[in-house]
Amino acid sequence: MMAGGGVRFLVLLLVVAICGAASVIQPISDSHRSAALDVFVPVDGSYKSLEEAYEALKSLEILGIDKKSDLSSATCENVVKVLGSSSSTLKDAFYALKVNGILKCKTGDAVPKDIVSQLQVGVKDAKSLLDFYYAVRGLVLVKEQFSGIDLSLGDAEAIFRSIKALSQSDGRWRYSSNNPESSTFAAGLAFDALAGVISLAPSEIDQSLIQTLKTGILKLFDSIEKYDDGTFYFDEKSVNAHESQGPISTTASVIRGLTSFSASESTGLNIPGDKIVGLAKFFLGVGVPGDAKDFFNQIDALASLEDNRFSVPLILSLSSTVISLSKKEPLKVKVSTVFGSKAPALSVKLAQALKSGSKDSSVINNQELKFDADSATYFLDSFPKNFDVGKYTLVFEILLDDSTHEKVYITEAQTKVPIAATGVISIENAEIAVLDSDVGSVESQKKLDLTKDGAVSLSANHLQKIRLSFQLTTPLGHVFKPHQAFFKLKHESQVEHIFLVKTSGKKSELVLDFLGLVEKLYYLSGKYEIQLTIGDASMENSLLSNIGHIELDLPERPEKAPRPPLQPTEPYSRYGPKAEISHIFRVPEKLPAKQLSLVFLGLIALPFVGFLIGLMRLGVNIKSFPSSAGSAISALLFHGGIGAVLLLYVLFWLKLDLFTTLKALSLLGVFLLFVGHRTLSQLASASNKLKSA
């Protein structure tokens, strides 16, 4: 049994089905540019750190968004401060130079000599991979941004060997010689640092070292992760929690390192093309990250793939993965780089069109698509006659027209894209009938037009059955099995019951035996509304049809049978007006006469008068009242505290509540305890002095 709105349920399932069919890779678009402005939001015109500032500025620069003028003032002030200080860390100096390369805070001959000296010392004294990375890449940035200074590494080959000593046999790298854990993320940093060593070396590095490094790179690719759709990515195996990186950061680190290394090494890298395209598909498949760090890593890694010296991946994308056959929509395909730049001259062939769940051969074979130069789109304007509605996997092949472009661009051998071909489904022979349970004879039967709401009226008892049947056929006359077909009975008490309509052979049919359903129906007799829902991602005329109603006569509910569940109330009803509460207060009791009350008041006051008379008869005096200033103040405070307690009792009688009185009394009690003890101590001391005298 299920409950809820049928329309919302149908729409939800259809959206899920269509979105599943539409999972296709698309190049970076305006949605990324719009999101970047929301992700990289400065606080008071600046970012928390230079690292964050660089990642924001670099991402915006790659996407072609000019925000330099909004950030240059405060950020440049921080850059100049770091570059002018000899106490800046290697990391701060590195990111200050990164930001300076974008904002041009310091240019020309104004070489930050203190930072250069610090970076050179950092290379010499480096004990970890991060020290090498920040120091070497920092010197490379100084070389790129400033002139008039020699930054060659005289012992470049020794530095190269020191960094290479941190490599592992599986292609991963350690952060330091004291850390046995190896990391894929660290491998990217190592490639980047070694590329910097090569560019700063005064002479050529030993080629045997370069070749050993290339072998390590290929071993690293042996451990690459893969999805079934041809997507590749790198992930950390096992590293300390504080050094752990996610797949996006790890993969971006490797790509940045490989791009830097290939730019500094003329012989190039021989990386398998399918893995290059697979890495691009991984980042494009992420969509639009909401985290600033992931956003930067995605954009920066794709920019590295867009402009590198080993291979530029070309991405095939569809303008739509839902194609309407009834509207005769053409199949449109675009081939571009990851940022949507135009691809070189090429041809696109639709090698196969495989229908999901079908054992038949491909309905389309080796169909070359036409090219529209104005829109840079490849299209198939018409499908073959045997192309029916349903879900398909299209297999494309891309061939470059100029063989020289094969050294620059790389494509997948075959690109598989899921699509949904939609059309109008024919609904025929729909009928609903009430059957006798014993012999199965038809007692009453109604023809149905499911394209519109009906007014069918049926009646049955617990010894009978109800049968619903219909046929769905595609435009080519094939049997169509919908993704969902639900039959709903809704009692007048709002209790709903939903049943699945199954398709067998050429017919979809549901038979409900009320004798076996009386408990599930909670023995609720009465009127049930009948509703049918049929929907599919490939069905353009999905429907939600109110067929009519049926009067059910069910047995009385046994005492121990389950009761129907409480139905949810209207969600907004709790905000409506509440029922008015009426209350009659108790009539006050009759009070005594005023004169009698005054008499009793006088009688209550008589003991107090007697108390005063007794004091005078006894000759009460204040001769023992302390005469010294300190003792007198303590005595006055003590008597004042007693008076305050008496006043508190009066206020309690007049207006205070018990809790307020107790809180005030507790404070006065502590005060009286302190001043009373002090007063009595002083009196006792004075008495002892008199006795001793």
XYZ file of C-alpha atoms in Angstrom:
693
model
C 0.000 0.000 0.000
C 1.233 3.491 -0.823
C -0.118 6.936 -0.081
C 0.415 10.357 -1.679
C -0.570 12.450 -4.667
C -0.639 10.459 -7.873
C 0.276 13.405 -10.040
C 3.348 14.313 -7.983
C 4.382 10.669 -7.837
C 4.126 10.289 -11.616
C 6.033 13.521 -12.289
C 8.786 12.552 -9.850
C 9.375 9.177 -11.463
C 9.346 10.634 -14.958
C 11.884 13.310 -13.976
C 14.165 10.676 -12.472
C 13.897 8.509 -15.565
C 14.566 11.367 -17.975
C 17.484 12.692 -15.895
C 18.967 9.223 -15.884
C 18.810 9.165 -19.656
C 20.302 12.628 -19.887
C 23.573 11.936 -18.069
C 25.898 13.110 -20.828
C 29.162 15.035 -20.700
C 28.978 18.731 -21.620
C 31.885 21.219 -21.956
C 32.300 24.155 -19.569
C 29.467 26.613 -20.160
C 27.972 29.855 -18.859
C 26.552 27.982 -15.863
C 30.105 27.657 -14.550
C 30.773 31.343 -15.116
C 27.619 32.277 -13.260
C 28.390 29.889 -10.397
C 31.971 31.179 -10.067
C 30.678 34.586 -8.994
C 28.763 32.915 -6.157
C 31.525 30.509 -5.120
C 34.431 32.979 -5.019
C 32.959 35.759 -2.915
C 35.552 37.982 -1.164
C 34.980 39.368 2.318
C 35.427 43.160 2.448
C 37.248 43.139 -0.870
C 39.791 40.430 -0.033
C 40.194 36.748 0.790
C 41.317 35.041 4.000
C 44.655 33.976 2.550
C 46.775 34.448 -0.555
C 46.109 30.814 -1.444
C 42.358 31.464 -1.567
C 42.955 34.706 -3.458
C 45.034 32.915 -6.102
C 42.492 30.116 -6.556
C 39.674 32.628 -6.992
C 41.614 34.915 -9.349
C 42.928 32.016 -11.423
C 39.491 30.421 -11.786
C 37.891 33.715 -12.792
C 40.729 34.436 -15.228
C 40.352 31.024 -16.913
C 36.599 31.550 -17.237
C 37.113 35.005 -18.765
C 35.588 36.921 -15.840
C 37.378 40.189 -15.066
C 37.267 40.919 -11.334
C 40.857 42.115 -10.922
C 39.930 45.742 -10.305
C 37.612 44.763 -7.446
C 40.313 42.766 -5.656
C 43.620 44.352 -6.589
C 43.844 47.001 -3.850
C 43.652 44.927 -0.639
C 45.151 41.812 -2.207
C 48.117 43.651 -3.729
C 48.808 45.275 -0.371
C 49.130 41.794 1.126
C 51.302 40.601 -1.792
C 53.729 43.519 -1.455
C 53.913 42.934 2.290
C 54.798 39.240 1.878
C 57.308 39.822 -0.926
C 58.983 42.571 1.062
C 59.441 40.527 4.224
C 62.382 38.221 4.855
C 60.348 36.280 7.429
C 57.629 35.105 5.025
C 57.148 31.350 4.759
C 57.905 29.515 1.522
C 54.195 28.813 1.033
C 53.197 32.468 1.506
C 55.955 33.614 -0.854
C 54.851 31.051 -3.454
C 51.205 32.156 -3.432
C 52.168 35.838 -3.277
C 54.097 35.334 -6.519
C 51.158 33.393 -7.988
C 48.803 36.291 -7.239
C 51.370 38.814 -8.434
C 51.490 37.030 -11.788
C 47.785 37.776 -12.235
C 47.394 41.231 -10.642
C 50.891 42.570 -11.551
C 51.363 44.176 -8.138
C 55.174 44.252 -8.562
C 56.703 44.148 -12.045
C 59.779 45.017 -14.054
C 63.107 45.375 -12.324
C 61.696 45.578 -8.790
C 63.021 42.139 -7.906
C 62.049 41.033 -4.348
C 65.645 40.195 -3.389
C 64.831 39.033 0.140
C 62.300 36.542 -1.159
C 64.649 35.325 -3.901
C 67.349 34.730 -1.330
C 64.872 32.954 0.914
C 63.664 30.713 -1.929
C 67.222 29.801 -2.891
C 68.001 28.907 0.703
C 64.735 26.962 0.806
C 65.824 24.827 -2.159
C 69.197 24.194 -0.547
C 67.828 23.299 2.900
C 64.618 21.532 1.785
C 63.786 18.427 3.803
C 60.343 17.611 2.401
C 58.592 17.496 -0.949
C 56.482 20.552 -0.074
C 59.644 22.561 0.695
C 61.088 21.642 -2.706
C 57.769 22.388 -4.417
C 57.222 25.863 -2.932
C 60.877 26.917 -3.262
C 61.505 25.658 -6.823
C 58.176 26.770 -8.251
C 58.609 30.110 -6.469
C 61.915 30.670 -8.261
C 60.259 29.768 -11.574
C 57.599 32.422 -10.901
C 60.264 35.024 -10.096
C 62.026 34.164 -13.378
C 58.760 34.609 -15.313
C 57.723 37.879 -13.649
C 60.988 39.776 -13.128
C 64.028 40.501 -15.244
C 67.673 41.171 -14.540
C 68.442 38.327 -12.170
C 70.105 34.942 -12.683
C 68.128 32.180 -10.975
C 69.920 29.167 -12.454
C 70.348 26.230 -10.114
C 74.027 25.317 -10.223
C 73.369 21.950 -8.565
C 70.134 21.261 -10.478
C 70.920 17.593 -11.084
C 71.590 16.992 -7.377
C 68.294 18.691 -6.511
C 66.563 16.556 -9.158
C 67.994 13.410 -7.535
C 66.964 14.578 -4.042
C 63.361 14.987 -5.161
C 63.437 11.757 -7.187
C 64.580 9.883 -4.053
C 61.058 10.358 -2.651
C 59.443 8.366 -5.489
C 57.982 4.910 -5.011
C 58.000 1.871 -7.300
C 54.252 2.199 -8.035
C 54.596 5.767 -9.363
C 53.432 7.470 -6.176
C 55.619 9.725 -4.009
C 56.334 10.336 -0.352
C 56.118 13.758 1.283
C 59.419 13.238 3.075
C 62.052 10.574 3.709
C 60.727 10.217 7.268
C 57.201 9.476 6.072
C 56.715 5.943 4.721
C 53.223 6.710 3.353
C 53.076 7.304 -0.394
C 50.584 9.601 -2.093
C 49.188 10.147 -5.583
C 48.559 13.812 -4.779
C 52.237 14.156 -3.836
C 53.171 12.672 -7.231
C 51.580 15.676 -8.939
C 53.543 18.068 -6.724
C 56.756 16.156 -7.492
C 56.214 16.337 -11.273
C 55.599 20.084 -10.958
C 58.722 20.598 -8.833
C 60.908 18.524 -11.163
C 59.616 20.500 -14.147
C 60.768 23.636 -12.333
C 64.213 22.136 -11.715
C 64.529 21.323 -15.426
C 63.575 24.896 -16.428
C 66.062 26.428 -13.938
C 68.928 24.060 -14.772
C 71.887 25.791 -16.489
C 72.485 22.674 -18.589
C 70.537 19.621 -19.687
C 69.561 17.133 -16.978
C 70.841 13.572 -17.355
C 68.430 11.879 -19.787
C 68.526 8.647 -17.805
C 66.900 10.506 -14.905
C 64.265 11.942 -17.242
C 63.540 8.496 -18.680
C 63.252 6.965 -15.206
C 60.741 9.663 -14.296
C 58.688 8.958 -17.435
C 58.597 5.269 -16.522
C 57.309 6.216 -13.079
C 54.577 8.328 -14.674
C 53.389 5.371 -16.753
C 53.381 3.181 -13.609
C 51.242 5.792 -11.883
C 48.707 5.481 -14.693
C 48.549 1.728 -14.057
C 46.817 2.492 -10.750
C 44.264 4.896 -12.242
C 40.603 4.307 -11.311
C 37.924 3.820 -13.970
C 34.152 3.979 -14.363
C 32.197 1.886 -16.836
C 31.523 4.906 -19.091
C 35.228 5.420 -19.790
C 35.820 8.023 -17.090
C 39.266 7.904 -15.433
C 40.442 9.514 -12.197
C 43.130 9.269 -9.521
C 42.411 8.704 -5.851
C 44.451 8.339 -2.695
C 44.982 4.789 -1.474
C 46.016 5.296 2.128
C 47.477 8.462 3.620
C 47.339 10.199 6.960
C 44.103 12.026 7.666
C 45.739 15.487 7.577
C 47.309 14.743 4.191
C 44.328 12.966 2.622
C 42.916 14.446 -0.583
C 39.747 13.681 -2.509
C 39.573 12.431 -6.124
C 39.127 15.953 -7.544
C 42.173 17.422 -5.762
C 44.289 14.330 -6.408
C 43.472 14.116 -10.114
C 43.981 17.875 -10.567
C 47.401 17.666 -8.872
C 48.546 14.911 -11.254
C 47.285 16.769 -14.325
C 48.989 20.020 -13.284
C 52.244 18.174 -12.673
C 52.124 16.346 -15.995
C 51.333 19.563 -17.871
C 54.294 21.359 -16.280
C 56.628 18.434 -16.924
C 55.583 18.066 -20.561
C 56.106 21.814 -21.088
C 59.677 21.630 -19.749
C 60.639 18.373 -21.505
C 60.871 18.456 -25.296
C 60.585 14.704 -25.832
C 56.990 14.675 -24.607
C 54.949 12.045 -22.788
C 53.373 8.942 -24.264
C 50.153 8.827 -22.232
C 47.297 6.651 -23.614
C 44.745 8.859 -25.339
C 41.700 7.131 -23.836
C 42.968 8.003 -20.365
C 43.476 11.659 -21.283
C 39.896 11.877 -22.550
C 38.705 9.894 -19.541
C 40.318 12.400 -17.169
C 38.588 15.251 -18.993
C 35.260 13.395 -18.741
C 35.791 12.973 -15.006
C 36.074 16.709 -14.397
C 33.235 17.577 -16.778
C 31.066 14.904 -15.167
C 31.426 16.631 -11.799
C 29.084 19.387 -12.983
C 29.337 22.635 -11.033
C 31.035 22.074 -7.647
C 29.757 24.098 -4.714
C 33.084 24.034 -2.880
C 35.633 26.717 -3.839
C 38.617 24.350 -3.647
C 36.928 21.723 -5.849
C 35.768 24.426 -8.266
C 39.324 25.715 -8.674
C 40.773 22.224 -9.092
C 38.169 21.394 -11.738
C 38.677 24.569 -13.785
C 42.466 24.614 -13.409
C 42.828 20.932 -14.364
C 40.613 21.373 -17.424
C 42.609 24.455 -18.428
C 45.770 22.334 -18.193
C 44.190 19.715 -20.466
C 43.058 22.430 -22.874
C 46.606 23.731 -23.249
C 49.228 21.012 -22.949
C 51.987 19.418 -25.015
C 50.928 15.788 -24.899
C 47.290 15.714 -26.160
C 44.278 18.025 -26.141
C 41.110 15.975 -25.534
C 38.080 16.484 -27.754
C 34.658 15.970 -26.162
C 31.510 14.834 -27.947
C 28.263 16.229 -26.541
C 24.603 16.114 -27.541
C 22.375 19.177 -27.552
C 19.627 16.970 -26.110
C 19.485 13.368 -24.959
C 15.699 13.236 -25.426
C 14.626 13.105 -29.068
C 10.982 13.294 -30.100
C 10.157 11.025 -33.028
C 6.657 12.472 -33.312
C 8.160 15.943 -33.881
C 10.831 14.460 -36.159
C 13.615 16.118 -34.197
C 17.097 15.577 -35.650
C 20.034 14.155 -33.712
C 22.526 16.993 -33.075
C 26.109 16.449 -31.934
C 28.941 18.858 -31.149
C 32.646 18.117 -30.845
C 34.757 20.649 -28.978
C 37.504 21.042 -26.410
C 36.665 20.950 -22.709
C 36.007 24.714 -22.722
C 33.837 24.587 -25.823
C 36.416 25.797 -28.324
C 35.965 24.640 -31.905
C 37.550 21.364 -32.899
C 39.651 20.957 -36.048
C 38.132 19.530 -39.226
C 36.798 16.045 -38.513
C 33.969 13.650 -39.282
C 31.533 12.038 -36.856
C 30.074 8.626 -37.530
C 27.165 6.991 -35.726
C 28.612 3.497 -35.598
C 25.756 1.813 -33.709
C 22.400 2.487 -32.061
C 21.729 -0.263 -29.515
C 18.297 -0.467 -27.934
C 18.268 -1.097 -24.194
C 16.957 -4.485 -23.183
C 16.851 -5.748 -26.764
C 18.859 -8.638 -28.126
C 18.419 -7.416 -31.690
C 21.350 -6.020 -33.630
C 21.989 -2.317 -34.003
C 19.227 -0.379 -35.779
C 21.765 2.097 -37.212
C 25.176 1.136 -38.535
C 28.050 3.377 -39.667
C 25.882 6.392 -40.461
C 28.040 9.468 -41.097
C 26.573 12.683 -39.721
C 26.238 15.846 -41.770
C 28.033 19.029 -40.713
C 26.516 22.495 -40.342
C 29.358 25.022 -40.438
C 27.254 27.921 -39.085
C 26.440 26.173 -35.806
C 29.473 23.830 -35.829
C 27.025 20.966 -35.347
C 26.962 17.440 -36.733
C 23.450 16.126 -37.282
C 21.370 13.211 -38.458
C 18.263 14.790 -39.947
C 16.160 11.622 -40.085
C 16.158 8.222 -38.451
C 15.608 4.958 -40.301
C 12.074 3.551 -40.434
C 12.902 0.771 -37.963
C 13.971 3.282 -35.285
C 11.248 3.019 -32.633
C 10.648 4.723 -29.307
C 12.697 3.549 -26.355
C 16.038 3.941 -24.666
C 19.158 3.604 -26.798
C 22.908 3.688 -26.442
C 24.430 5.561 -29.366
C 28.023 4.691 -30.253
C 29.939 7.464 -32.041
C 33.331 7.449 -33.727
C 35.342 10.628 -34.394
C 37.910 10.781 -37.190
C 40.240 13.767 -37.726
C 40.439 14.865 -41.352
C 44.084 15.995 -41.114
C 46.449 13.338 -39.788
C 48.825 16.019 -38.470
C 46.161 16.994 -35.926
C 46.464 13.552 -34.356
C 49.671 14.737 -32.693
C 47.791 17.564 -30.994
C 44.260 16.293 -30.386
C 42.990 13.031 -28.968
C 39.526 11.445 -29.060
C 37.939 8.318 -27.693
C 37.945 5.329 -29.993
C 34.200 5.110 -29.390
C 31.958 7.424 -27.399
C 28.803 5.900 -25.919
C 25.898 8.206 -25.115
C 22.515 7.131 -23.658
C 19.418 8.755 -25.176
C 15.653 8.388 -24.987
C 13.611 8.396 -28.210
C 10.079 9.527 -27.383
C 6.839 9.217 -29.265
C 3.061 8.902 -28.929
C 2.035 5.491 -27.590
C -1.235 4.000 -28.783
C -3.623 2.834 -26.010
C -6.128 0.241 -27.231
C -8.636 -2.357 -25.966
C -8.867 -0.800 -22.523
C -11.609 -2.324 -20.391
C -12.530 -2.964 -16.774
C -14.707 -5.837 -15.591
C -16.120 -7.419 -12.418
C -15.722 -11.209 -12.331
C -17.184 -13.968 -10.198
C -14.478 -15.635 -8.121
C -15.614 -19.196 -8.613
C -16.071 -19.595 -12.347
C -14.466 -16.358 -13.533
C -17.504 -15.324 -15.555
C -17.950 -11.659 -16.365
C -20.712 -10.049 -14.340
C -20.216 -6.513 -15.672
C -17.757 -5.031 -18.156
C -17.016 -1.495 -19.321
C -14.969 -0.208 -22.251
C -12.592 2.612 -21.328
C -11.179 5.660 -23.038
C -8.060 6.295 -20.992
C -7.224 9.513 -22.779
C -9.876 11.318 -20.708
C -11.527 10.966 -17.326
C -14.467 8.587 -17.193
C -17.530 8.045 -15.035
C -17.559 4.253 -14.759
C -19.705 2.944 -11.897
C -19.154 -0.618 -10.649
C -20.113 -2.663 -7.638
C -18.663 -5.848 -6.162
C -18.460 -7.893 -2.977
C -15.637 -9.772 -1.314
C -16.379 -12.928 -3.354
C -15.710 -11.203 -6.674
C -12.731 -9.898 -8.639
C -11.963 -6.813 -10.693
C -9.933 -6.970 -13.897
C -8.302 -4.088 -15.747
C -6.623 -4.644 -19.117
C -5.259 -2.547 -21.985
C -2.722 -2.714 -24.820
C 0.117 -0.247 -25.458
C 1.804 -0.164 -28.837
C 4.598 1.981 -30.286
C 4.273 3.959 -33.544
C 5.766 0.922 -35.318
C 3.176 -1.419 -33.782
C 5.490 -3.078 -31.247
C 4.357 -3.914 -27.740
C 5.301 -1.138 -25.344
C 6.128 -1.928 -21.727
C 5.850 1.266 -19.683
C 8.291 2.090 -16.940
C 5.355 2.471 -14.554
C 1.680 1.516 -14.575
C -0.220 1.862 -11.311
C -3.839 1.131 -10.400
C -5.134 3.034 -7.370
C -8.195 2.517 -5.205
C -9.034 5.434 -2.906
C -11.663 4.936 -0.213
C -13.988 7.749 0.750
C -12.109 7.915 4.085
C -8.991 8.892 2.033
C -7.256 5.537 2.577
C -5.370 4.686 -0.633
C -4.164 1.382 -2.096
C -1.853 1.198 -5.122
C -1.239 -1.903 -7.227
C 1.282 -2.520 -9.999
C -0.072 -3.318 -13.456
C 2.173 -5.856 -15.181
C 2.679 -6.356 -18.906
C 2.726 -9.913 -20.180
C 2.813 -10.713 -23.867
C 0.883 -8.112 -25.791
C -1.402 -7.031 -22.961
C -1.099 -5.168 -19.677
C -3.452 -6.636 -17.117
C -4.288 -6.516 -13.414
C -6.686 -8.850 -11.582
C -7.627 -8.107 -7.964
C -9.303 -10.835 -5.913
C -11.170 -9.023 -3.152
C -11.414 -12.164 -1.045
C -7.651 -12.118 -0.579
C -7.551 -8.357 -0.141
C -10.171 -7.764 2.557
C -7.542 -7.454 5.282
C -5.344 -5.191 3.166
C -8.436 -3.075 2.487
C -9.091 -2.978 6.264
C -12.590 -4.380 5.700
C -13.693 -0.907 4.604
C -16.884 -1.119 2.611
C -18.136 1.796 0.598
C -17.150 3.854 -2.401
C -13.635 3.614 -3.905
C -12.373 6.024 -6.556
C -10.455 4.257 -9.384
C -7.368 5.884 -10.891
C -4.821 4.623 -13.449
C -1.307 6.037 -13.921
C 0.828 5.148 -16.958
C 4.189 6.830 -17.508
C 7.539 6.353 -19.198
C 10.436 8.580 -20.254
C 9.811 7.508 -23.857
C 6.040 8.033 -23.720
C 4.977 11.525 -24.738
C 1.338 10.908 -23.796
C 1.829 9.607 -20.278
C -1.482 9.767 -18.458
C -3.209 9.998 -15.105
C -6.796 8.909 -15.694
C -9.721 8.950 -13.251
C -11.705 5.963 -14.443
C -14.680 6.171 -12.091
C -15.622 4.373 -8.874
C -16.607 0.991 -7.460
C -18.902 0.205 -4.514
C -17.395 -2.583 -2.407
C -19.400 -4.663 0.034
C -16.882 -6.244 2.404
C -17.447 -8.285 5.612
C -17.467 -6.650 9.038
C -14.020 -6.076 10.490
C -13.036 -8.732 13.080
C -12.062 -7.452 16.508
C -8.347 -8.291 16.136
C -8.025 -7.144 12.517
C -5.718 -4.171 11.827
C -7.331 -0.769 11.726
C -6.806 1.642 8.845
C -3.923 4.087 9.393
C -4.559 7.657 10.408
C -4.576 9.865 7.360
C -2.305 12.919 7.248
C -4.080 16.184 7.811
C -3.828 19.132 5.505
C -0.322 20.552 6.216
C -1.568 24.150 6.411
C -4.539 23.410 8.658
C -2.439 23.861 11.802
C -2.008 27.529 10.925
C -5.778 28.146 10.854
C -7.913 29.557 13.695
C -8.188 27.380 16.787
C -11.446 26.455 18.534
C -12.574 29.025 21.060
C -12.061 27.990 24.683
C -14.973 28.945 26.978
C -14.478 28.932 30.769
C -16.746 29.911 33.683
C -14.826 31.182 36.693
C -15.862 30.169 40.226
C -18.154 32.690 41.955
C -16.229 34.385 44.831
C -17.342 33.430 48.346
C -19.234 36.026 50.419
C -16.884 38.147 52.578
C -17.608 39.104 56.249
C -18.676 42.623 57.223
C -16.007 45.336 57.222
C -16.500 46.171 60.946
C -15.860 42.581 61.926
C -12.604 42.555 59.928
C -11.422 45.708 61.711
C -12.154 44.167 65.117
C -10.037 41.143 64.268
C -7.250 43.430 62.987
C -7.222 45.214 66.367
C -7.036 41.916 68.221
C -4.045 40.894 66.076
C -2.270 44.190 66.837
C -2.768 43.883 70.658
C 0.173 41.437 71.162
C 2.513 43.873 69.432
C 1.353 46.688 71.754
C 1.945 44.371 74.713
C 5.439 43.648 73.353
C 6.290 47.371 73.314
C 4.949 47.869 76.856
C 7.037 44.945 78.068
C 10.186 46.452 76.569
C 9.580 49.724 78.423
C 8.880 47.923 81.730
C 12.134 45.995 81.417
C 14.108 49.189 80.811
C 15.506 48.284 77.410
C 18.412 50.492 76.337
C 21.198 50.691 73.739
C 24.132 51.115 76.134
C 25.882 48.043 74.674
C 25.601 49.372 71.108
C 29.157 49.510 69.686
C 30.763 52.928 69.781
C 33.660 52.372 67.381
C 32.990 53.225 63.722
C 33.642 49.748 62.288
C 31.613 47.910 64.938
C 28.786 50.436 64.743
C 28.516 50.009 60.961
C 28.353 46.207 61.340
C 25.628 46.518 64.006
C 23.614 48.951 61.914
C 23.863 46.677 58.870
C 22.783 43.703 60.983
C 19.697 45.473 62.329
C 18.981 46.923 58.908
C 19.112 43.384 57.452
C 16.579 42.169 60.045
C 14.369 45.095 59.124
C 14.727 44.236 55.439
C 13.591 40.661 56.154
C 10.519 41.971 57.987
C 9.811 44.340 55.080
C 10.170 41.410 52.671
C 7.514 39.502 54.644
C 5.192 42.493 54.310
C 5.810 42.667 50.553
C 5.189 38.933 50.283
C 1.854 39.438 52.006
C 0.944 42.303 49.686
C 2.184 41.379 46.204
C 5.254 39.132 45.856
C 5.041 35.460 44.903
C 6.721 32.687 46.860
C 9.625 32.079 44.435
C 10.581 35.750 44.247
C 10.429 36.027 48.023
C 12.620 32.943 48.552
C 15.272 34.212 46.144
C 15.422 37.602 47.896
C 15.394 35.922 51.333
C 18.340 33.694 50.395
C 20.416 36.751 49.456
C 19.443 38.591 52.665
C 20.211 35.469 54.704
C 23.770 35.311 53.402
C 24.173 39.023 54.126
C 22.813 38.652 57.695
C 25.041 35.655 58.339
C 28.114 37.691 57.475
C 27.315 40.984 59.327
C 25.689 39.170 62.271
C 28.741 37.003 62.838
C 30.961 40.080 62.660
C 28.756 42.047 65.095
C 28.547 39.243 67.662
C 32.304 38.640 67.427
C 32.946 42.315 68.168
C 30.535 42.283 71.132
C 32.183 39.154 72.545
C 35.612 40.712 72.172
C 34.493 43.887 73.955
C 32.956 41.838 76.796
C 36.185 39.866 77.294
C 38.195 43.073 77.525
C 35.865 44.406 80.263
C 36.148 41.206 82.280
C 39.935 41.142 82.021
C 40.115 44.785 83.095
